[in-house]
Amino acid sequence: MFSDTAREEEIAAFMGDTLAAEPEDFRKRFIAMLASLSIEEWKFIEEKAKELFAKEQEKRQD
């Protein structure tokens, strides 16, 4: 398991690499799209992620 500090360092390194990437790099375009989301859109994504996780948990219990 990652410690909070190690996880934050991993995220910071990823973001640094992504920001330094060429404009056509998928990671950079994807992060730019995420940055443009509204609070409501983030809430929607969170709910869908929870639904997906719950479905995966149900599959594992079957």
CSV table of C-alpha atoms in Angstrom, one decimal:
chain,number,residue,atom,x,y,z
A,1,MET,CA,0.0,0.0,0.0
A,2,PHE,CA,1.2,3.5,-0.7
A,3,SER,CA,1.7,6.0,2.1
A,4,ASP,CA,0.0,9.4,1.6
A,5,THR,CA,3.3,11.0,0.8
A,6,ALA,CA,4.4,8.4,-1.6
A,7,ARG,CA,1.1,8.5,-3.4
A,8,GLU,CA,1.3,12.4,-3.6
A,9,GLU,CA,4.8,12.1,-5.0
A,10,GLU,CA,3.6,9.6,-7.6
A,11,ILE,CA,0.8,11.9,-8.7
A,12,ALA,CA,3.2,14.9,-8.8
A,13,ALA,CA,5.6,13.0,-11.0
A,14,PHE,CA,2.8,11.9,-13.3
A,15,MET,CA,1.5,15.5,-13.6
A,16,GLY,CA,5.0,16.9,-14.2
A,17,ASP,CA,5.6,14.3,-17.0
A,18,THR,CA,2.2,15.1,-18.4
A,19,LEU,CA,2.6,18.8,-18.4
A,20,ALA,CA,6.0,18.4,-20.1
A,21,ALA,CA,4.5,16.2,-22.8
A,22,GLU,CA,3.7,17.3,-26.4
A,23,PRO,CA,0.2,18.9,-26.8
A,24,GLU,CA,-1.0,15.8,-28.8
A,25,ASP,CA,-0.1,13.4,-26.0
A,26,PHE,CA,-3.2,11.6,-24.9
A,27,ARG,CA,-2.4,12.1,-21.2
A,28,LYS,CA,-2.2,15.8,-21.6
A,29,ARG,CA,-5.4,16.0,-23.6
A,30,PHE,CA,-7.2,13.8,-21.1
A,31,ILE,CA,-6.1,15.9,-18.1
A,32,ALA,CA,-7.1,19.1,-19.9
A,33,MET,CA,-10.6,17.6,-20.5
A,34,LEU,CA,-10.8,16.6,-16.8
A,35,ALA,CA,-9.7,20.1,-15.8
A,36,SER,CA,-12.6,21.6,-17.7
A,37,LEU,CA,-15.3,19.5,-15.8
A,38,SER,CA,-17.7,21.3,-13.5
A,39,ILE,CA,-18.4,20.2,-9.9
A,40,GLU,CA,-21.6,18.6,-11.1
A,41,GLU,CA,-19.8,16.6,-13.8
A,42,TRP,CA,-17.3,15.4,-11.2
A,43,LYS,CA,-20.1,14.3,-8.9
A,44,PHE,CA,-21.7,12.4,-11.9
A,45,ILE,CA,-18.4,10.6,-12.6
A,46,GLU,CA,-18.0,9.7,-8.9
A,47,GLU,CA,-21.5,8.2,-8.8
A,48,LYS,CA,-20.8,6.2,-12.0
A,49,ALA,CA,-17.5,5.0,-10.6
A,50,LYS,CA,-19.2,3.9,-7.4
A,51,GLU,CA,-21.8,2.0,-9.5
A,52,LEU,CA,-19.1,0.3,-11.4
A,53,PHE,CA,-17.3,-0.7,-8.3
A,54,ALA,CA,-20.5,-2.1,-6.7
A,55,LYS,CA,-21.1,-4.2,-9.8
A,56,GLU,CA,-17.6,-5.6,-9.8
A,57,GLN,CA,-18.0,-6.4,-6.1
A,58,GLU,CA,-21.3,-8.3,-6.8
A,59,LYS,CA,-19.6,-10.3,-9.6
A,60,ARG,CA,-16.8,-11.4,-7.2
A,61,GLN,CA,-19.3,-12.5,-4.6
A,62,ASP,CA,-21.2,-14.7,-7.1
